[in-house]
Short mmCIF file of C-alpha atoms in Angstrom, two decimals:
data_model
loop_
_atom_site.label_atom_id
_atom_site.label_comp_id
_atom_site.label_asym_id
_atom_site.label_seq_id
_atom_site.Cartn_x
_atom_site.Cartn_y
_atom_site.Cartn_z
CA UNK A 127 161.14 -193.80 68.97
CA UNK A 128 163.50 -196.49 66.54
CA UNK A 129 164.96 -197.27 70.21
CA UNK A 130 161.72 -198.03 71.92
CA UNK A 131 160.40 -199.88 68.98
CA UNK A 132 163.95 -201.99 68.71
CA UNK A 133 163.61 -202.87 72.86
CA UNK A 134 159.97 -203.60 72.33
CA UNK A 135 160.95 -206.53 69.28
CA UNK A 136 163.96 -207.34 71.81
CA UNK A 137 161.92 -207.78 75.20
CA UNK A 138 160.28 -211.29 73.96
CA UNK A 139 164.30 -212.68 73.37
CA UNK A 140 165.58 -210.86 76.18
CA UNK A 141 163.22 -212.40 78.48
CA UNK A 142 163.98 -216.14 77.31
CA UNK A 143 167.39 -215.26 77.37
CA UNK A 144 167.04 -214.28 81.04
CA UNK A 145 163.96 -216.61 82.47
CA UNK A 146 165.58 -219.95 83.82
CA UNK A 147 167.89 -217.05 86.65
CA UNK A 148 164.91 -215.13 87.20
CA UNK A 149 162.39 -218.11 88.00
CA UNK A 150 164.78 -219.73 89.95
CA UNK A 151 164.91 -216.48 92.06
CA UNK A 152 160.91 -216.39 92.21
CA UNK A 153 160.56 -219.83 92.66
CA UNK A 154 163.50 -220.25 95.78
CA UNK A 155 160.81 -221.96 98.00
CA UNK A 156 160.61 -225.73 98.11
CA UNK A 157 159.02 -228.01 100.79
CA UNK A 158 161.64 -230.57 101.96
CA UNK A 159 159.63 -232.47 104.35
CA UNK A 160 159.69 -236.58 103.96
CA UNK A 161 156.94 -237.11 105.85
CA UNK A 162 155.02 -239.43 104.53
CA UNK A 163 150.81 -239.98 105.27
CA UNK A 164 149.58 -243.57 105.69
CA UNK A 165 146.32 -243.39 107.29
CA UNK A 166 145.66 -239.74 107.42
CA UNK A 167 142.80 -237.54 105.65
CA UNK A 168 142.71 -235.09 103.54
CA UNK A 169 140.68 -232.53 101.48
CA UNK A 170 141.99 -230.19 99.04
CA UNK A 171 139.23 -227.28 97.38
CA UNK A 172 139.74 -226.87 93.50
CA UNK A 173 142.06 -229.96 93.21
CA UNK A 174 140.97 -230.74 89.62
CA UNK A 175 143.64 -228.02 88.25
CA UNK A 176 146.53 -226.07 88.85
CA UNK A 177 148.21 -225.42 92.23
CA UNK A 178 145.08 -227.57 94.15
CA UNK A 179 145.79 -230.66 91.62
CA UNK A 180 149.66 -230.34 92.56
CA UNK A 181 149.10 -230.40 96.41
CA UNK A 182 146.68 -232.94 95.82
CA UNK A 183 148.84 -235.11 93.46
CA UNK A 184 152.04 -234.84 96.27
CA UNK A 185 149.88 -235.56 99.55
CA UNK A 186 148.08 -239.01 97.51
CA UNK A 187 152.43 -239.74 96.73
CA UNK A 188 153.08 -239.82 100.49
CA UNK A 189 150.41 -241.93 101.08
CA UNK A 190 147.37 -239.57 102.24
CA UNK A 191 143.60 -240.90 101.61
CA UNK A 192 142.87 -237.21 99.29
CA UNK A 193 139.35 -235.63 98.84
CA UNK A 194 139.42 -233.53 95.57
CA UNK A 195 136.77 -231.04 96.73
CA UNK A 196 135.40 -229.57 92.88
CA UNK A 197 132.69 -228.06 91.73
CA UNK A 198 133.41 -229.85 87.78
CA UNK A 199 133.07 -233.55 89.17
CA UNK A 200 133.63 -234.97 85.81
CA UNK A 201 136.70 -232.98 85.54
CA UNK A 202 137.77 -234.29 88.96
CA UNK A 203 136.81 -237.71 88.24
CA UNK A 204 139.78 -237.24 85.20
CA UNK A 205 142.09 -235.88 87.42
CA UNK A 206 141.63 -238.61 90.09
CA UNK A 207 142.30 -241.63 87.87
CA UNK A 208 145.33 -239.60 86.54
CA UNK A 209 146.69 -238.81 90.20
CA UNK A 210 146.04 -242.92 91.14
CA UNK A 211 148.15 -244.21 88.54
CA UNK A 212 150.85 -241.61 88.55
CA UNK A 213 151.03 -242.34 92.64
CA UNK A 214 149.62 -245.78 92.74
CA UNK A 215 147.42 -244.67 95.79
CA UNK A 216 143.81 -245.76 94.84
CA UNK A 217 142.72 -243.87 98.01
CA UNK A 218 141.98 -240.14 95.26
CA UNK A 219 137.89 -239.36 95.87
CA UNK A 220 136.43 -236.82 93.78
CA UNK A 221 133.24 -235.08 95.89
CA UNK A 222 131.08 -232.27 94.08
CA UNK A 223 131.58 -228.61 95.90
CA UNK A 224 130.53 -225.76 94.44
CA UNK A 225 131.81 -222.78 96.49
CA UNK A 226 129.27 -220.67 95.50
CA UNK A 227 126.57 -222.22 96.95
CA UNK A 228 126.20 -222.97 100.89
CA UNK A 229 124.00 -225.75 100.36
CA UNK A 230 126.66 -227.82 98.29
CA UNK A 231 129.02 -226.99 100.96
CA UNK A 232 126.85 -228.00 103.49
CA UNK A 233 126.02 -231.28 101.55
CA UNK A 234 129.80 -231.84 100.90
CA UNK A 235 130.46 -231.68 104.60
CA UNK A 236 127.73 -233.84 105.40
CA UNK A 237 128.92 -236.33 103.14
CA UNK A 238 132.33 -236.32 103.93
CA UNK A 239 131.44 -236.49 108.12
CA UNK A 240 129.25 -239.53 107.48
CA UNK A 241 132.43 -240.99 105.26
CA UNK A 242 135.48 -240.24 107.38
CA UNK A 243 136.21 -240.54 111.27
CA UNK A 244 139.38 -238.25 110.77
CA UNK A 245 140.78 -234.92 108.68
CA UNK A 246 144.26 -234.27 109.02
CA UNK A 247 144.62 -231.86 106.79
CA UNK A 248 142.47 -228.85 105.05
CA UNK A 249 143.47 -227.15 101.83
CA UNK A 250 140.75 -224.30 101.66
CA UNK A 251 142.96 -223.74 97.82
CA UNK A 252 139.78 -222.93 95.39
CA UNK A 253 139.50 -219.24 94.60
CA UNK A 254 138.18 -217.12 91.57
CA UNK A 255 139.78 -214.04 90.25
CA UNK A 256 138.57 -211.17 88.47
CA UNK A 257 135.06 -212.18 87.81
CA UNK A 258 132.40 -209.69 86.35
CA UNK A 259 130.24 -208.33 88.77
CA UNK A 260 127.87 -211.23 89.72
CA UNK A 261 126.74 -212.59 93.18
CA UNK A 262 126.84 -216.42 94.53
CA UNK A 263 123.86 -218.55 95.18
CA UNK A 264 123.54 -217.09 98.77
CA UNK A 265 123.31 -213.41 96.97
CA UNK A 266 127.01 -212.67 98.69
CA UNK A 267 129.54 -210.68 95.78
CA UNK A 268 131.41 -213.87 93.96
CA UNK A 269 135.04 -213.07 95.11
CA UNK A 270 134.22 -212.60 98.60
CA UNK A 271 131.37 -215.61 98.65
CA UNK A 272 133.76 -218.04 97.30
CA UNK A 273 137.48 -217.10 98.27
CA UNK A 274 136.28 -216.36 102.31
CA UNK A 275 132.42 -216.85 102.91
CA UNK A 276 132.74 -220.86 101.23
CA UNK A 277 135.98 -221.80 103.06
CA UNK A 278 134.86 -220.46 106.53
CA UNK A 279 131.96 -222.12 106.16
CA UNK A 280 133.69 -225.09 105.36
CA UNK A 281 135.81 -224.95 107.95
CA UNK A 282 133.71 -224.58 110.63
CA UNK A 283 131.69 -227.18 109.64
CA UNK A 284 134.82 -229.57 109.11
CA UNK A 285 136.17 -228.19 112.74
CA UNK A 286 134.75 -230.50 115.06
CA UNK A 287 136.28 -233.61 112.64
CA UNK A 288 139.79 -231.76 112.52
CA UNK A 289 139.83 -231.23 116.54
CA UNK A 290 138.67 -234.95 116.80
CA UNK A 291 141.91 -235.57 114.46
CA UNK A 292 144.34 -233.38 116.12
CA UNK A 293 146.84 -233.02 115.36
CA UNK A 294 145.45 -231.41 112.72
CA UNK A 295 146.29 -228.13 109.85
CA UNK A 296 144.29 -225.37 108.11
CA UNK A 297 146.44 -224.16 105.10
CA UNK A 298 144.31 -220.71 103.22
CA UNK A 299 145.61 -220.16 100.27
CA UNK A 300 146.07 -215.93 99.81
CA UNK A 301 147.81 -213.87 97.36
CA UNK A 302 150.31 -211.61 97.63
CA UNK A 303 147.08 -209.31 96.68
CA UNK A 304 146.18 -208.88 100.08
CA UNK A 305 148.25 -205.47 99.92
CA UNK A 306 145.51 -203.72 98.09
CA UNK A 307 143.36 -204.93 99.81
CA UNK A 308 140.71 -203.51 102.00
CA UNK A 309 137.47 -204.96 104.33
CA UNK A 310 134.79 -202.19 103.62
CA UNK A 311 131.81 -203.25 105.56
CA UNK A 312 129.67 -201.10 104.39
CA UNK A 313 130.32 -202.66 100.77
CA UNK A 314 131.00 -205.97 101.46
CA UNK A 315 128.76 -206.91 98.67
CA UNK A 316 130.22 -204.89 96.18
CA UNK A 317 126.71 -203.16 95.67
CA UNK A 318 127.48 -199.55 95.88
CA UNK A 319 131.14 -199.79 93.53
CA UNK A 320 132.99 -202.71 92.75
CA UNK A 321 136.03 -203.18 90.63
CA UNK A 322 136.82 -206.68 89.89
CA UNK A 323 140.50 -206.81 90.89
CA UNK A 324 140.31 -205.09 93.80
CA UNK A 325 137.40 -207.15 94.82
CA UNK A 326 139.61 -210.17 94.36
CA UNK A 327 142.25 -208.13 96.80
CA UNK A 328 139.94 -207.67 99.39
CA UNK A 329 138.81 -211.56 99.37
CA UNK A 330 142.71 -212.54 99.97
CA UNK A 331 143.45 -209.93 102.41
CA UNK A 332 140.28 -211.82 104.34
CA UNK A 333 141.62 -215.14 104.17
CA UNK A 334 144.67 -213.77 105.83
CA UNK A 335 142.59 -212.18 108.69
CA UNK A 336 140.22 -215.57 108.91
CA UNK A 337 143.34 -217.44 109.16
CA UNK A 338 144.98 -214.88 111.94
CA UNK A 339 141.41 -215.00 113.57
CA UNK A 340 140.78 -218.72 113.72
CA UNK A 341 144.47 -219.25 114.67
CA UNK A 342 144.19 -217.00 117.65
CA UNK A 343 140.48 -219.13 118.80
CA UNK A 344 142.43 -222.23 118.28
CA UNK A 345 145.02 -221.62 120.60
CA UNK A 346 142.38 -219.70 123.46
CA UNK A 347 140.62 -223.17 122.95
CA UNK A 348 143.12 -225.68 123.72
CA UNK A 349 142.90 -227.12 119.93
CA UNK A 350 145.39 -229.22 118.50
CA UNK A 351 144.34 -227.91 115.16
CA UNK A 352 147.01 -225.07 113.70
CA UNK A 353 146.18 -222.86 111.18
CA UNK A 354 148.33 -220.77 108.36
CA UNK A 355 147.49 -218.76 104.83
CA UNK A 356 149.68 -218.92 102.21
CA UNK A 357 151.12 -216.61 98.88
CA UNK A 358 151.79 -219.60 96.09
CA UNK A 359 153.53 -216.69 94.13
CA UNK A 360 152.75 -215.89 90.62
CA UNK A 361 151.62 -219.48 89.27
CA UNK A 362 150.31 -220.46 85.59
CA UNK A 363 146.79 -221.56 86.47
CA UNK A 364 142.99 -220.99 85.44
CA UNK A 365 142.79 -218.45 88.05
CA UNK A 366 142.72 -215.35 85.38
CA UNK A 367 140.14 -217.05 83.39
CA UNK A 368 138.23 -214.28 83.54
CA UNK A 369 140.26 -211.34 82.43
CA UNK A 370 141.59 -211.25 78.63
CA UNK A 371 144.23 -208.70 79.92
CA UNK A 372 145.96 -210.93 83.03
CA UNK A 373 145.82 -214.00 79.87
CA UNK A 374 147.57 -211.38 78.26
CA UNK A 375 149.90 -210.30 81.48
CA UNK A 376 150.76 -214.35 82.13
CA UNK A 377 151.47 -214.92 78.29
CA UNK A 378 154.03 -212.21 78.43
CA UNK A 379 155.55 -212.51 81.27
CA UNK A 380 155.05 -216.92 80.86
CA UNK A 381 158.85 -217.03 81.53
CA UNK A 382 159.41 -215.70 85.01
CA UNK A 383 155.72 -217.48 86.52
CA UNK A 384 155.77 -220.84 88.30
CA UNK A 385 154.57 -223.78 87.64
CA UNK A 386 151.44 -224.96 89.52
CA UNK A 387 154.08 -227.38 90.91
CA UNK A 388 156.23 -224.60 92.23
CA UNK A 389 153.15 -222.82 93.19
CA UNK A 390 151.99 -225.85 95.44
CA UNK A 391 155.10 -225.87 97.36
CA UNK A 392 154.33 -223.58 100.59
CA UNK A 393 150.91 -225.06 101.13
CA UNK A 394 152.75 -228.61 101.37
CA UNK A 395 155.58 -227.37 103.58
CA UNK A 396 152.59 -225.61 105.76
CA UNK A 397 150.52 -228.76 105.83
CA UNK A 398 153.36 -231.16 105.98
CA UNK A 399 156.78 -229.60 108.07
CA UNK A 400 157.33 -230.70 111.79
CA UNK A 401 157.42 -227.99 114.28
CA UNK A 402 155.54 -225.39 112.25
CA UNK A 403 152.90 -225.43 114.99
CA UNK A 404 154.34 -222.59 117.11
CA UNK A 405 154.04 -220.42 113.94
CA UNK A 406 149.87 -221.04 113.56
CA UNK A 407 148.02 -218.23 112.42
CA UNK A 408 151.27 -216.78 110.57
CA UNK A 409 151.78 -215.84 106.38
CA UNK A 410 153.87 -217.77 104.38
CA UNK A 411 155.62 -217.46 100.72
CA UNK A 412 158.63 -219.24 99.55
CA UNK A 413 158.10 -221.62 102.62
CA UNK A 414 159.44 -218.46 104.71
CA UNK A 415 157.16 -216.77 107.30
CA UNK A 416 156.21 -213.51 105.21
CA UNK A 417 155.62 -210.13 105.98
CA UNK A 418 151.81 -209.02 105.26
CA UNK A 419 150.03 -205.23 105.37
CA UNK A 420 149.26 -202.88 108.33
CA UNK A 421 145.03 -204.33 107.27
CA UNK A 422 146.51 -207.95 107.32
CA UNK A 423 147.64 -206.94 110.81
CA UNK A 424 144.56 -205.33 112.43
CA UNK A 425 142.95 -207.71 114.73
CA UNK A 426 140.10 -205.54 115.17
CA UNK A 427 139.11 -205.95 111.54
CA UNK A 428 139.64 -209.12 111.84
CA UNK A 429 137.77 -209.77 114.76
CA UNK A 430 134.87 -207.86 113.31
CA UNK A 431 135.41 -209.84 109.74
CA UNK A 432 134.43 -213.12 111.93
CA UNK A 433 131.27 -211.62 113.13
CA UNK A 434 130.15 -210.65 110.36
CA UNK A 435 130.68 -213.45 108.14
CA UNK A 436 129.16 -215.61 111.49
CA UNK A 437 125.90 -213.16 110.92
CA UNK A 438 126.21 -214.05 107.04
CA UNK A 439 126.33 -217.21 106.90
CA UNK A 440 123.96 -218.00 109.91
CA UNK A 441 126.93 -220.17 112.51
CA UNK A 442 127.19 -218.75 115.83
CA UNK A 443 130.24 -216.07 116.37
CA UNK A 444 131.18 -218.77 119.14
CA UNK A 445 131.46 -221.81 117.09
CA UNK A 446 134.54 -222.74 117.42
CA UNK A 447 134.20 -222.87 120.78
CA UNK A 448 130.93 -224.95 120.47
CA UNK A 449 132.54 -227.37 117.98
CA UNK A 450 135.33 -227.85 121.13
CA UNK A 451 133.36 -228.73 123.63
CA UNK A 452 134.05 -231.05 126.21
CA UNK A 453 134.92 -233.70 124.38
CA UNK A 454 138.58 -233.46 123.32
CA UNK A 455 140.95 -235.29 125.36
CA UNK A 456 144.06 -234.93 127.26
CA UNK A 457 145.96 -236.42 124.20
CA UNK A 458 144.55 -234.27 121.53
CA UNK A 459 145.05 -230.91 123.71
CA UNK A 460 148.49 -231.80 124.23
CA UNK A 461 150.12 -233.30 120.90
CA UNK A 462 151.61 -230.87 118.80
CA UNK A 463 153.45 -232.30 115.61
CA UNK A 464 151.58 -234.20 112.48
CA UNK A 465 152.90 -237.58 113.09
CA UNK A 466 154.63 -239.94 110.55
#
């Protein structure tokens, strides 16, 4: 009993003693592209904090023309001036999006199509973790509404602009999580049980199957647009705002987790490293392709997943095939790599 009581008065020195080999072990991935961005587009979700600030902060540094997609505008409006004088690029927009809500998405996307002529890139990054039971605006359970049903709706109504802008990238930010978790139609809504951690499990393991899904469209399509979902590893962020023990978790185990830095790392190197096109559709971590679960895997889930968030959210099951259309060109259908 002395023993346990003597490790447990230890652990906090023994883990400061051991933190800067252990983080450099969890934090081994770094994106070493140089390419820089003049005159491309792009839109990062939940950019006023954390790992979305960080990707957003890097892409304005190479020269991008960044859309910090937030639901706390004021927030974002802080973070924007912040990111333009730390990068010098002016070119850092704050737009309100609330997740939660299809109508702000749909009025963000209007917005932003009557803005831009091009997207380049698409950070679907926002997410919520661990949230009491409650349901979004659109009545859908919050983890699933916001993590998958906002960002495919986003997407698809961004599609047409990306395909227009080809080449173009998709990065979905997952979690490691997506190992518990499981797509129970039948519950989708979290109405007959719900436990709020798995719930956020099952919303990550459905970005990985959106972004296998879409992916495999893209390519039957002819689309110069390229697709991939990432894990940003453990990362020091809002995210586990909601739960007093994960605060708890982080603060103990502060030494070992990345910074939101460290955590942005593998959605730059998907949105930013030449030649990463023949690898659309695939799981990253560390930027290293990365092995996901036997459900991640299942393209008849998967396939079934985009149906029913198509029936959901009201879109045709076909749109991406509808947002194609005639109109691309021999040039889009045939470049492949994000030019300098």
């Amino acid at each position: 009993m002395v023993g346990v009581l003597l490790l447990l008065l230890l652990l906090p020195f023994l883990l400061y003693i051991a933190a800067p080999q252990i983080r450099k072990m969890l934090s081994s991935g770094v994106c070493t592209s140089t390419i820089q961005l003049p005159g491309k587009v792009a839109v990062v979700t939940g950019a006023n904090a954390g790992i979305g600030k960080e990707t957003a902060k890097e892409l304005a540094r190479r020269g991008a023309r960044v859309y910090l997609a937030c639901r706390d505008v004021q927030n974002g409006e802080l973070v924007a001036r912040e990111i333009q004088m730390m990068t010098g690029n002016q070119q850092v927009l704050v737009r309100k999006l609330d997740l939660a809500d299809t109508k702000s998405i749909r009025a963000f996307a209007k917005r932003f199509l009557e803005e831009e002529k091009h997207l380049h890139i698409l950070i679907n990054n926002a997410g919520v973790m661990m949230c009491p039971y409650s349901k979004t605006a659109d009545g859908f359970e919050m983890h699933m509404g916001v993590n998958h049903l906002g960002h495919f709706l986003l997407t698809h109504l961004l599609l047409e602009k990306l395909e227009e802008s080809a080449p173009s990238r998709v990065v979905n930010v997952s979690s490691l999580a997506h190992l518990l978790g499981r797509i129970h139609f039948h519950n989708l809504q979290g109405e007959k049980f719900y436990q709020s951690g798995l719930a956020y499990c099952h919303s990550k393991l459905a970005n990985i199957l959106f972004t296998q899904e879409l992916a495999r469209r893209l390519k039957a399509s002819g689309s110069g647009v390229t697709v991939y979902s990432v894990h940003p590893g453990t990362v020091n962020s809002e995210l586990v705002r909601h739960s007093a023990l994960m605060r708890w978790i982080w603060w103990i185990f502060s030494f070992f987790i990345k910074t939101p830095q460290q955590g942005a790392q593998t959605s730059l190197y998907c949105a930013l490293t030449e030649g990463l096109e023949v690898l659309s559709g695939n799981h990253f971590s560390d930027c290293h392709v990365a092995w996901v679960s036997a459900q991640a895997r299942n393209e008849t889930v998967a396939r079934r997943l985009w149906d029913v968030s198509c029936d959901l959210l009201g879109i045709p099951v076909d749109w991406l095939m509808m947002a194609a259309g005639p109109k691309r060109s021999l040039k889009q259908t045939t470049q492949h790599t994000l030019p300098k």
